[in-house]
Structures are given as structure tokens and as C-alpha cells.
Amino acid sequence: MYHSRFGFVTDPFRLSPDAKFYFPSLAHVTAKSYMDYVLWSRDSFVLITGEIGTGKTTLIQKMLDEFGHRITTAKIHQTQLNEIEFLQALLDQFGINPFQTTSKVELLSMINNYLQEKYEEGETVVLIIDEAQNLSNRVLEEIRLLSGFDSNREKILNIFLVGQPELKDKLLSPEMEQLFQRIRLRFHLKGLGFDEVRSYIRHRLAIASGIKFNLLQEKQPFLSYGVSKRMQLPTDLFEDELIPTIIKYTGGIPRLINTLCDTALLVAFAQDYDVVDENVLNLALEDLQWTPYNKRKNYRNKKSNTTINADEKDGSLLVTLKGKIVSIEPLEKSEVVVGRSPICDIIINQRTISSKHFHIVKNGESYYIEDMGSTNGTYLNNKRIKSSVKLVEGDIIAIGKYKLAFSSGKDQAIGGSTADSLINRRPTPINRAG
């Protein structure tokens, strides 16, 4: 509707995945590098998780488009299957009639024979399982067995498990230990930060213009565009002052950014605006009837936690600065992100702390801590952590000048504090430095 008004030849914020609009954020570039490595090295297994709408499907399509024609792909999207149905679905993707038998031995033999033939032909076979968080433990065990198929020299089936954050939680459970150890590389996609949201919007606007341009990678995550001065890219339709509001209501999730920006452009067109300003954005938010992203997400998590176990007690972090208690932060979600960014769950406003420094994931009754690629590292009991570590009562987490004492909630709860809080959970960040 608004194409001609703003100089577009296609929808800049369409919701359907399209590799043409792939945005090279730092997280997506890293995840794609992992995926490319698995394909080239035939290293069998990679795990990609992320919130709904973070671009997992687009990322996979981009990888497949670039890899070339010497690849055979099986995509399984329906994951509410038992183990026999799963094996049949896989053979059906390979173009083999799987319904002549329900014997697991015969089905596995058919799959192995197919993979061996493709390997001898020089083909790379990739199995992509989307929405994998819905898979049962029995089907996940079959996938583990499939990952063991090889040619005596290298793996003959590359497996990509793709799903929402619950998938990572499920794989951390004790019964999934064998499968978890098979996963060679893993990456979690999260919402984009301030500079990446700005670049993401401009990137999609530029591509939708239909003008050929060169993408210039400057300081990550900034992007600029090489194009003739006689040609104008419509990349300034959204004022920079709007980015914090866009992040507040979308959490930096690409799909939600698309929905909000598309609605804003429709409002601008209807109201005869040349750009999207604060008034237009507020009208778009009224049309969508959105509340801030963190409130919507927290509500969903609390509702889910209540459904699972109404009596389960949450863990907490006792936050101290120079030996003084400054706040007590409950771990009331399945994942709590700590860092300097305003979209974190626990915000610590200190320059030595990264935008997203570390996160704590709850799996069953256990809590696990994992650094999120921070610059200065996360220290647990004076030792820098390099992978996911299970937390125990009394563990001390150190980042920057702060120390955070972990309580699982099973023992006596940490008492209250009247100290002025330097750390606030969303949506009320503290702006003074620590």
C-alpha cells in the first residue's frame, strides 16, 4: 500500500522468512559461522536456540542458499511425533516410501543405506529439525543414534536442532546427557541491541528499495551503504530517537520489529507523514495494543511457571557492592539475563560490564550460569567460567565491581534489604554508574 509513497519495490518488513533480508548481526554472523563449519567439516551436530522471531529460520535458509547445490536437505517441522513416525517422516523427506514397514530396525537400515549412497556420490546430507523443543525424549534418543552414522572416516549426516529456549533447558536434563555431549557447537540467538536495531531497520529499508548497493561493514554492529550519490536509499524513515521505544516494545526481536515498523509505515501513509516520528510510532502502538515487551514476556513466564508447579520456590541473587547489600533479585523466570543493556532482566549500569554479560537458566530444580561472550568475563568463586556451570547454594558470581551470591530457594530465603538499589530489573533501569 505504501510502496510507491516511500520508494519501495517490495515489503520491507514482511514476516515470512526471506534470506534476501538476512541481517548480519554479530550473533547471526557467529551462529552462521558455526553452522557453516559443521557442514564443511561434516561434524554432525549443531544446536541453535532463540526466542520466537529471532531469525532462526532465515539464518538456516541463508546458510543453505550459500552452500551450493551439492547438498541434500531434510526439513522436519512437525515434531509432535513418536520415534517410528519421526523416522518415517525423515525417509519421506528423502523421497523414500517409509510406510511399507513400522519396524524400527528396517527404517534405520533404509536411512543408513540412503546416507551411504549420498556420501559416495559426494553429497552432504543435512537434517534440520525446527521447533525441536517439542520432541519427546524418546525421539531425541533416536536423533542421537542417527548422529552416530558414519563412513568409518567422517559423519554422513549433519544435524541441526533448532528451537526455542526450552530446548536448551531440556537438553541440560540428566537423561539427555549423552545427546548433549554429542552436540559439537551450540548458539543462542537473543534480541538485538540499540545499534543493531537501528542498523536492522535501515538494512531492510535499503533492500526493499530495489537499488543495488554495497553493504559496508564498519565497526560491529554498525552498517553503512555504498551507493551513488544520485540514488537515495530510504534508510532515514525512522528517526534515531525512536530506537529506545522500539526496543522497549519489541525486546529487539526481529519479527516484532517487523510488525511494529510495518504498522508504523501504514500509519505514516494514512496520516500523510513523510517519516515515522514519535507521534506516528505511538499511534502504531495503540493500533497494536502492545504493552512493553518485558511485561508481556514476564507474564507468559509466570503463567507457565504457575501451571507447572505452583508451590515451587524461586532462587535469588543477593547483590553486593564493596561488601554492602544493594539489592535482592529473584530468579523468577526460566532464563534471567544480567548486563548493562536496558533489555536485560537485571541491569547493572557499569562500563566494565557487557550489554548482555551472563545469563542464568533454570532447568527443573537446578540453575545453570553461562557467560554470554562478555568482554571482561564472568567469575564463579574466583574462577572464570567458559561454559555452562551448575550453581549450588552460596556460589559467588563476580562481574565488574559487583558480587552476587546465589540462593537456590530450597534453604532459608535471603532476607530483605533497605539499601538503595543500584540494580533494577526491567523496566526501570538505574542510570547512575556503579
Tab-separated table of C-alpha atoms in Angstrom:
chain	number	residue	atom	x	y	z
A	1	MET	CA	0.000	0.000	0.000
A	2	TYR	CA	2.741	2.444	0.968
A	3	HIS	CA	5.358	1.157	-1.528
A	4	SER	CA	5.284	3.978	-4.046
A	5	ARG	CA	4.953	6.664	-1.369
A	6	PHE	CA	8.228	5.682	0.313
A	7	GLY	CA	10.109	4.308	-2.693
A	8	PHE	CA	9.873	0.545	-2.143
A	9	VAL	CA	9.571	-2.248	-4.688
A	10	THR	CA	8.789	-4.900	-2.061
A	11	ASP	CA	7.612	-5.104	1.545
A	12	PRO	CA	10.488	-4.042	3.814
A	13	PHE	CA	9.040	-5.688	6.910
A	14	ARG	CA	7.355	-8.850	5.681
A	15	LEU	CA	7.002	-11.509	8.363
A	16	SER	CA	7.748	-14.564	6.216
A	17	PRO	CA	11.415	-15.675	6.345
A	18	ASP	CA	13.420	-14.413	3.366
A	19	ALA	CA	17.178	-14.962	3.046
A	20	LYS	CA	17.363	-11.794	0.904
A	21	PHE	CA	16.697	-9.771	4.052
A	22	TYR	CA	19.257	-11.641	6.176
A	23	PHE	CA	20.771	-9.138	8.605
A	24	PRO	CA	24.389	-9.821	9.642
A	25	SER	CA	24.177	-9.004	13.335
A	26	LEU	CA	27.105	-10.149	15.450
A	27	ALA	CA	25.043	-13.010	16.881
A	28	HIS	CA	23.745	-14.149	13.475
A	29	VAL	CA	27.193	-13.980	11.892
A	30	THR	CA	28.624	-16.086	14.724
A	31	ALA	CA	25.807	-18.626	14.545
A	32	LYS	CA	26.128	-18.880	10.769
A	33	SER	CA	29.874	-19.454	11.092
A	34	TYR	CA	29.168	-22.358	13.442
A	35	MET	CA	26.664	-23.811	11.001
A	36	ASP	CA	28.977	-23.411	8.007
A	37	TYR	CA	31.762	-25.126	9.944
A	38	VAL	CA	29.567	-28.125	10.726
A	39	LEU	CA	28.658	-28.511	7.042
A	40	TRP	CA	32.189	-28.194	5.695
A	41	SER	CA	33.771	-30.407	8.348
A	42	ARG	CA	30.930	-32.959	8.480
A	43	ASP	CA	30.991	-32.537	12.237
A	44	SER	CA	27.461	-33.859	12.706
A	45	PHE	CA	25.718	-31.723	15.303
A	46	VAL	CA	24.815	-28.088	15.997
A	47	LEU	CA	22.195	-26.588	18.315
A	48	ILE	CA	20.586	-23.227	17.534
A	49	THR	CA	18.105	-21.809	20.037
A	50	GLY	CA	16.387	-18.454	20.348
A	51	GLU	CA	13.193	-16.678	21.260
A	52	ILE	CA	10.308	-16.789	18.778
A	53	GLY	CA	11.046	-14.395	15.920
A	54	THR	CA	14.819	-14.024	16.391
A	55	GLY	CA	15.538	-15.120	12.815
A	56	LYS	CA	16.438	-18.794	13.195
A	57	THR	CA	14.640	-19.881	10.017
A	58	THR	CA	16.074	-17.025	7.945
A	59	LEU	CA	19.546	-17.886	9.211
A	60	ILE	CA	19.206	-21.501	8.100
A	61	GLN	CA	17.846	-20.527	4.694
A	62	LYS	CA	20.777	-18.145	4.193
A	63	MET	CA	23.227	-20.925	5.005
A	64	LEU	CA	21.572	-23.380	2.608
A	65	ASP	CA	21.420	-20.801	-0.200
A	66	GLU	CA	25.142	-20.115	0.080
A	67	PHE	CA	26.333	-23.692	0.452
A	68	GLY	CA	25.584	-24.656	-3.130
A	69	HIS	CA	23.855	-27.489	-4.950
A	70	ARG	CA	25.895	-30.389	-3.522
A	71	ILE	CA	23.600	-30.661	-0.552
A	72	THR	CA	20.522	-32.747	0.253
A	73	THR	CA	18.255	-31.263	2.892
A	74	ALA	CA	15.562	-32.863	5.010
A	75	LYS	CA	13.414	-30.432	7.000
A	76	ILE	CA	11.103	-31.652	9.723
A	77	HIS	CA	8.739	-29.056	11.172
A	78	GLN	CA	6.094	-31.340	12.709
A	79	THR	CA	7.712	-32.508	15.931
A	80	GLN	CA	4.734	-33.989	17.786
A	81	LEU	CA	5.777	-37.456	16.628
A	82	ASN	CA	6.732	-40.753	18.206
A	83	GLU	CA	10.037	-42.381	17.226
A	84	ILE	CA	8.570	-44.522	14.412
A	85	GLU	CA	6.695	-41.547	12.932
A	86	PHE	CA	9.843	-39.451	13.131
A	87	LEU	CA	11.924	-41.992	11.205
A	88	GLN	CA	9.145	-42.302	8.628
A	89	ALA	CA	8.979	-38.514	8.268
A	90	LEU	CA	12.747	-38.425	7.680
A	91	LEU	CA	12.592	-41.077	4.949
A	92	ASP	CA	9.657	-39.276	3.361
A	93	GLN	CA	11.816	-36.132	3.180
A	94	PHE	CA	14.473	-38.198	1.398
A	95	GLY	CA	11.883	-39.243	-1.190
A	96	ILE	CA	11.682	-42.843	0.024
A	97	ASN	CA	8.356	-44.542	0.769
A	98	PRO	CA	8.566	-45.183	4.517
A	99	PHE	CA	5.126	-46.636	5.095
A	100	GLN	CA	5.830	-50.171	3.959
A	101	THR	CA	7.113	-51.069	7.436
A	102	THR	CA	6.838	-49.987	11.057
A	103	SER	CA	9.933	-51.898	12.128
A	104	LYS	CA	12.479	-49.513	13.621
A	105	VAL	CA	15.325	-51.788	12.561
A	106	GLU	CA	14.192	-51.705	8.927
A	107	LEU	CA	13.604	-47.945	8.976
A	108	LEU	CA	17.080	-47.272	10.394
A	109	SER	CA	18.599	-49.596	7.800
A	110	MET	CA	16.847	-47.709	4.989
A	111	ILE	CA	18.135	-44.406	6.343
A	112	ASN	CA	21.700	-45.709	6.670
A	113	ASN	CA	21.703	-47.120	3.128
A	114	TYR	CA	20.465	-43.798	1.742
A	115	LEU	CA	23.108	-41.832	3.633
A	116	GLN	CA	25.886	-44.137	2.468
A	117	GLU	CA	24.786	-43.735	-1.167
A	118	LYS	CA	24.723	-39.948	-0.883
A	119	TYR	CA	28.139	-39.905	0.754
A	120	GLU	CA	29.638	-41.961	-2.076
A	121	GLU	CA	28.106	-39.504	-4.548
A	122	GLY	CA	29.805	-36.617	-2.751
A	123	GLU	CA	26.567	-35.178	-1.404
A	124	THR	CA	26.291	-33.535	2.013
A	125	VAL	CA	23.078	-34.558	3.772
A	126	VAL	CA	21.563	-32.161	6.292
A	127	LEU	CA	18.711	-32.857	8.683
A	128	ILE	CA	17.072	-29.680	10.025
A	129	ILE	CA	14.585	-30.142	12.840
A	130	ASP	CA	12.614	-26.989	13.618
A	131	GLU	CA	10.600	-26.461	16.805
A	132	ALA	CA	12.747	-29.214	18.302
A	133	GLN	CA	11.734	-28.243	21.846
A	134	ASN	CA	8.541	-30.249	21.243
A	135	LEU	CA	10.390	-33.510	20.595
A	136	SER	CA	9.926	-36.264	23.162
A	137	ASN	CA	12.940	-37.743	24.948
A	138	ARG	CA	12.471	-40.999	23.014
A	139	VAL	CA	12.689	-39.180	19.672
A	140	LEU	CA	15.713	-37.207	20.864
A	141	GLU	CA	17.375	-40.519	21.658
A	142	GLU	CA	16.731	-41.682	18.082
A	143	ILE	CA	18.355	-38.475	16.843
A	144	ARG	CA	21.388	-39.231	18.988
A	145	LEU	CA	21.652	-42.641	17.360
A	146	LEU	CA	21.320	-41.099	13.891
A	147	SER	CA	24.244	-38.797	14.674
A	148	GLY	CA	26.414	-41.890	15.043
A	149	PHE	CA	26.074	-42.909	11.366
A	150	ASP	CA	29.465	-42.584	9.678
A	151	SER	CA	31.597	-43.812	6.789
A	152	ASN	CA	34.457	-45.033	9.017
A	153	ARG	CA	36.156	-41.701	8.257
A	154	GLU	CA	33.595	-38.978	8.923
A	155	LYS	CA	29.947	-38.386	9.748
A	156	ILE	CA	27.459	-38.807	6.907
A	157	LEU	CA	24.542	-36.904	8.434
A	158	ASN	CA	24.702	-33.310	9.639
A	159	ILE	CA	22.013	-32.485	12.200
A	160	PHE	CA	20.684	-29.045	13.103
A	161	LEU	CA	18.442	-28.886	16.147
A	162	VAL	CA	16.572	-25.589	16.080
A	163	GLY	CA	14.152	-24.450	18.727
A	164	GLN	CA	13.014	-22.102	21.442
A	165	PRO	CA	14.928	-21.646	24.734
A	166	GLU	CA	13.094	-24.587	26.315
A	167	LEU	CA	15.091	-26.882	24.014
A	168	LYS	CA	18.329	-25.862	25.686
A	169	ASP	CA	16.745	-26.466	29.081
A	170	LYS	CA	15.551	-29.921	28.019
A	171	LEU	CA	18.990	-30.950	26.756
A	172	LEU	CA	20.562	-29.944	30.084
A	173	SER	CA	18.472	-32.540	31.925
A	174	PRO	CA	20.370	-35.609	33.259
A	175	GLU	CA	18.543	-38.042	30.965
A	176	MET	CA	19.763	-36.099	27.926
A	177	GLU	CA	23.441	-36.136	28.949
A	178	GLN	CA	24.549	-38.486	26.139
A	179	LEU	CA	22.865	-36.368	23.480
A	180	PHE	CA	24.167	-33.128	24.988
A	181	GLN	CA	27.728	-34.441	24.773
A	182	ARG	CA	27.263	-35.213	21.064
A	183	ILE	CA	26.435	-31.586	20.239
A	184	ARG	CA	29.586	-30.097	18.785
A	185	LEU	CA	28.520	-26.454	18.594
A	186	ARG	CA	25.664	-24.522	20.169
A	187	PHE	CA	24.458	-20.950	19.938
A	188	HIS	CA	21.574	-18.956	21.405
A	189	LEU	CA	20.035	-16.038	19.479
A	190	LYS	CA	18.658	-13.144	21.502
A	191	GLY	CA	17.120	-9.774	20.766
A	192	LEU	CA	19.179	-7.072	19.047
A	193	GLY	CA	20.723	-4.175	20.950
A	194	PHE	CA	20.350	-0.440	20.260
A	195	ASP	CA	22.841	-0.060	17.400
A	196	GLU	CA	21.808	-3.348	15.807
A	197	VAL	CA	18.107	-2.435	15.870
A	198	ARG	CA	18.905	0.832	14.103
A	199	SER	CA	21.040	-0.954	11.507
A	200	TYR	CA	18.464	-3.753	11.120
A	201	ILE	CA	15.683	-1.291	10.249
A	202	ARG	CA	17.870	0.640	7.801
A	203	HIS	CA	19.105	-2.597	6.226
A	204	ARG	CA	15.589	-3.800	5.430
A	205	LEU	CA	14.538	-0.392	4.135
A	206	ALA	CA	17.559	-0.303	1.818
A	207	ILE	CA	16.930	-3.804	0.411
A	208	ALA	CA	13.223	-3.065	-0.138
A	209	SER	CA	14.157	-0.042	-2.253
A	210	GLY	CA	15.411	-2.341	-5.021
A	211	ILE	CA	18.537	-0.197	-5.511
A	212	LYS	CA	21.782	-2.110	-5.848
A	213	PHE	CA	24.243	-1.168	-3.137
A	214	ASN	CA	27.293	-2.489	-1.343
A	215	LEU	CA	26.954	-3.320	2.326
A	216	LEU	CA	29.908	-1.753	4.141
A	217	GLN	CA	30.793	-3.441	7.414
A	218	GLU	CA	32.231	-0.842	9.748
A	219	LYS	CA	32.632	-1.202	13.492
A	220	GLN	CA	30.416	-4.076	14.538
A	221	PRO	CA	27.431	-3.784	14.727
A	222	PHE	CA	27.240	-0.626	12.565
A	223	LEU	CA	26.350	-0.843	8.877
A	224	SER	CA	26.607	1.684	6.076
A	225	TYR	CA	25.860	1.523	2.370
A	226	GLY	CA	27.932	2.180	-0.738
A	227	VAL	CA	25.704	3.706	-3.419
A	228	SER	CA	25.848	6.504	-5.981
A	229	LYS	CA	25.062	9.978	-4.617
A	230	ARG	CA	22.450	10.304	-7.348
A	231	MET	CA	20.486	7.472	-5.750
A	232	GLN	CA	18.767	7.881	-2.420
A	233	LEU	CA	18.179	4.898	-0.145
A	234	PRO	CA	15.078	5.266	2.059
A	235	THR	CA	17.033	4.455	5.228
A	236	ASP	CA	16.096	7.534	7.252
A	237	LEU	CA	12.344	6.975	7.551
A	238	PHE	CA	12.669	6.083	11.245
A	239	GLU	CA	14.213	8.726	13.485
A	240	ASP	CA	17.062	7.528	15.732
A	241	GLU	CA	15.247	8.910	18.777
A	242	LEU	CA	12.620	6.181	18.304
A	243	ILE	CA	15.013	3.245	18.743
A	244	PRO	CA	14.735	3.026	22.575
A	245	THR	CA	10.923	2.913	22.289
A	246	ILE	CA	11.100	0.286	19.549
A	247	ILE	CA	13.375	-1.842	21.764
A	248	LYS	CA	11.091	-1.296	24.754
A	249	TYR	CA	8.084	-2.747	22.924
A	250	THR	CA	9.845	-5.416	20.816
A	251	GLY	CA	12.709	-6.578	23.020
A	252	GLY	CA	14.914	-6.309	19.942
A	253	ILE	CA	13.178	-9.392	18.448
A	254	PRO	CA	13.346	-9.066	14.621
A	255	ARG	CA	9.845	-10.407	13.940
A	256	LEU	CA	8.297	-7.963	16.418
A	257	ILE	CA	10.375	-5.123	14.958
A	258	ASN	CA	8.942	-6.024	11.545
A	259	THR	CA	5.375	-5.942	12.856
A	260	LEU	CA	5.803	-2.596	14.612
A	261	CYS	CA	7.676	-0.917	11.736
A	262	ASP	CA	5.206	-2.144	9.126
A	263	THR	CA	2.305	-0.819	11.185
A	264	ALA	CA	4.115	2.499	11.681
A	265	LEU	CA	4.649	2.909	7.923
A	266	LEU	CA	0.954	2.224	7.329
A	267	VAL	CA	0.048	4.887	9.887
A	268	ALA	CA	2.512	7.353	8.312
A	269	PHE	CA	0.980	6.691	4.891
A	270	ALA	CA	-2.579	7.100	6.175
A	271	GLN	CA	-1.740	10.273	8.113
A	272	ASP	CA	0.314	11.754	5.238
A	273	TYR	CA	3.638	11.783	7.128
A	274	ASP	CA	6.955	11.695	5.269
A	275	VAL	CA	8.802	9.948	8.123
A	276	VAL	CA	7.933	7.918	11.198
A	277	ASP	CA	8.191	10.204	14.217
A	278	GLU	CA	7.173	9.768	17.858
A	279	ASN	CA	3.528	10.573	17.166
A	280	VAL	CA	3.295	8.017	14.343
A	281	LEU	CA	5.010	5.333	16.428
A	282	ASN	CA	2.643	5.917	19.347
A	283	LEU	CA	-0.354	5.613	17.013
A	284	ALA	CA	1.058	2.326	15.706
A	285	LEU	CA	1.482	1.025	19.265
A	286	GLU	CA	-2.131	1.993	20.009
A	287	ASP	CA	-3.301	0.089	16.936
A	288	LEU	CA	-1.321	-2.994	18.015
A	289	GLN	CA	-2.420	-2.585	21.659
A	290	TRP	CA	1.041	-3.632	22.821
A	291	THR	CA	2.404	-3.341	26.331
A	292	PRO	CA	6.212	-3.229	26.858
A	293	TYR	CA	7.904	-6.460	25.783
A	294	ASN	CA	9.319	-7.333	29.198
A	295	LYS	CA	5.851	-7.191	30.774
A	296	ARG	CA	4.392	-9.492	28.120
A	297	LYS	CA	7.300	-11.907	28.432
A	298	ASN	CA	7.291	-11.926	32.235
A	299	TYR	CA	3.552	-12.573	32.244
A	300	ARG	CA	3.960	-15.576	29.940
A	301	ASN	CA	6.811	-16.980	32.040
A	302	LYS	CA	4.966	-16.527	35.337
A	303	LYS	CA	1.820	-18.118	33.886
A	304	SER	CA	3.877	-21.054	32.615
A	305	ASN	CA	5.690	-21.477	35.931
A	306	THR	CA	2.394	-21.392	37.840
A	307	THR	CA	0.950	-24.075	35.580
A	308	ILE	CA	3.954	-26.352	36.041
A	309	ASN	CA	4.345	-26.081	39.806
A	310	ALA	CA	2.505	-23.526	41.897
A	311	ASP	CA	4.475	-24.461	45.052
A	312	GLU	CA	7.966	-24.271	43.560
A	313	LYS	CA	10.178	-21.614	45.160
A	314	ASP	CA	12.399	-19.417	43.024
A	315	GLY	CA	16.089	-18.903	43.589
A	316	SER	CA	17.571	-15.452	44.058
A	317	LEU	CA	20.738	-13.374	43.825
A	318	LEU	CA	21.972	-11.255	46.720
A	319	VAL	CA	23.800	-8.374	45.042
A	320	THR	CA	26.598	-6.615	46.904
A	321	LEU	CA	28.933	-3.733	46.111
A	322	LYS	CA	32.054	-3.261	48.231
A	323	GLY	CA	30.634	-5.579	50.852
A	324	LYS	CA	27.271	-3.819	51.152
A	325	ILE	CA	23.950	-5.329	50.088
A	326	VAL	CA	22.385	-3.261	47.305
A	327	SER	CA	19.529	-5.469	46.103
A	328	ILE	CA	17.963	-8.913	46.109
A	329	GLU	CA	16.955	-10.193	42.677
A	330	PRO	CA	14.529	-13.153	42.403
A	331	LEU	CA	15.210	-15.697	39.648
A	332	GLU	CA	11.533	-15.988	38.756
A	333	LYS	CA	11.960	-16.843	35.046
A	334	SER	CA	13.355	-19.837	33.175
A	335	GLU	CA	16.109	-17.526	31.903
A	336	VAL	CA	17.419	-14.370	33.579
A	337	VAL	CA	19.862	-12.174	31.646
A	338	VAL	CA	22.268	-9.901	33.534
A	339	GLY	CA	24.095	-6.991	31.885
A	340	ARG	CA	24.168	-3.293	31.078
A	341	SER	CA	21.556	-3.305	28.279
A	342	PRO	CA	18.078	-1.911	29.070
A	343	ILE	CA	16.547	-5.134	27.736
A	344	CYS	CA	18.284	-7.292	30.354
A	345	ASP	CA	16.281	-8.724	33.250
A	346	ILE	CA	18.807	-7.477	35.816
A	347	ILE	CA	20.515	-4.259	34.780
A	348	ILE	CA	23.919	-3.249	36.149
A	349	ASN	CA	24.964	0.143	34.851
A	350	GLN	CA	28.753	-0.129	34.873
A	351	ARG	CA	31.002	0.414	31.880
A	352	THR	CA	33.141	-2.692	32.507
A	353	ILE	CA	30.025	-4.878	32.260
A	354	SER	CA	28.902	-6.002	28.814
A	355	SER	CA	25.465	-5.284	27.357
A	356	LYS	CA	24.496	-8.918	27.956
A	357	HIS	CA	27.087	-10.276	30.363
A	358	PHE	CA	25.774	-13.630	31.583
A	359	HIS	CA	22.507	-15.490	31.990
A	360	ILE	CA	21.120	-17.990	34.459
A	361	VAL	CA	18.916	-20.776	33.110
A	362	LYS	CA	16.584	-22.818	35.283
A	363	ASN	CA	16.160	-26.469	34.392
A	364	GLY	CA	13.836	-28.357	36.690
A	365	GLU	CA	15.020	-27.521	40.202
A	366	SER	CA	18.569	-26.653	39.104
A	367	TYR	CA	20.110	-23.384	37.954
A	368	TYR	CA	22.943	-23.037	35.430
A	369	ILE	CA	25.101	-19.990	34.730
A	370	GLU	CA	26.719	-19.256	31.363
A	371	ASP	CA	28.779	-16.296	30.168
A	372	MET	CA	27.314	-14.588	27.061
A	373	GLY	CA	30.569	-13.675	25.362
A	374	SER	CA	31.297	-10.783	27.714
A	375	THR	CA	34.433	-8.705	27.275
A	376	ASN	CA	35.749	-8.989	30.826
A	377	GLY	CA	34.362	-12.396	31.712
A	378	THR	CA	32.119	-13.858	34.402
A	379	TYR	CA	33.764	-15.305	37.503
A	380	LEU	CA	32.254	-18.018	39.666
A	381	ASN	CA	34.012	-18.478	43.013
A	382	ASN	CA	37.044	-16.565	41.631
A	383	LYS	CA	37.319	-18.765	38.530
A	384	ARG	CA	36.380	-17.509	35.061
A	385	ILE	CA	33.682	-19.710	33.551
A	386	LYS	CA	33.951	-20.848	29.936
A	387	SER	CA	30.838	-22.989	29.614
A	388	SER	CA	27.549	-23.717	31.352
A	389	VAL	CA	28.069	-24.437	35.075
A	390	LYS	CA	25.534	-25.694	37.595
A	391	LEU	CA	25.051	-23.323	40.534
A	392	VAL	CA	24.992	-24.515	44.135
A	393	GLU	CA	23.893	-22.761	47.301
A	394	GLY	CA	26.231	-19.943	48.293
A	395	ASP	CA	28.094	-19.646	44.960
A	396	ILE	CA	29.591	-16.187	44.420
A	397	ILE	CA	29.322	-14.639	40.947
A	398	ALA	CA	31.598	-11.671	40.246
A	399	ILE	CA	31.248	-9.172	37.383
A	400	GLY	CA	32.820	-5.749	37.398
A	401	LYS	CA	32.771	-4.390	40.964
A	402	TYR	CA	29.717	-6.441	41.932
A	403	LYS	CA	29.401	-9.784	43.692
A	404	LEU	CA	26.187	-11.785	43.500
A	405	ALA	CA	25.513	-14.573	45.989
A	406	PHE	CA	23.298	-17.368	44.692
A	407	SER	CA	20.488	-18.938	46.714
A	408	SER	CA	18.527	-21.847	45.230
A	409	GLY	CA	15.385	-21.090	47.243
A	410	LYS	CA	15.447	-24.561	48.804
A	411	ASP	CA	17.090	-23.390	52.007
A	412	GLN	CA	16.259	-20.318	54.083
A	413	ALA	CA	15.463	-17.422	51.754
A	414	ILE	CA	17.715	-14.387	51.636
A	415	GLY	CA	16.296	-11.640	53.831
A	416	GLY	CA	15.170	-8.231	52.647
A	417	SER	CA	17.338	-5.137	52.329
A	418	THR	CA	16.664	-1.465	52.836
A	419	ALA	CA	19.828	-0.438	50.984
A	420	ASP	CA	19.414	1.847	47.981
A	421	SER	CA	19.236	-0.393	44.906
A	422	LEU	CA	21.837	0.116	42.199
A	423	ILE	CA	20.390	-2.716	40.196
A	424	ASN	CA	16.837	-2.851	38.899
A	425	ARG	CA	15.007	-5.453	36.946
A	426	ARG	CA	13.234	-4.273	33.798
A	427	PRO	CA	11.527	-1.996	33.016
A	428	THR	CA	13.086	0.559	35.430
A	429	PRO	CA	16.832	0.769	34.695
A	430	ILE	CA	19.039	2.789	37.000
A	431	ASN	CA	21.106	5.360	35.132
A	432	ARG	CA	23.806	6.160	37.665
A	433	ALA	CA	27.149	4.353	37.312
A	434	GLY	CA	28.152	1.690	39.792
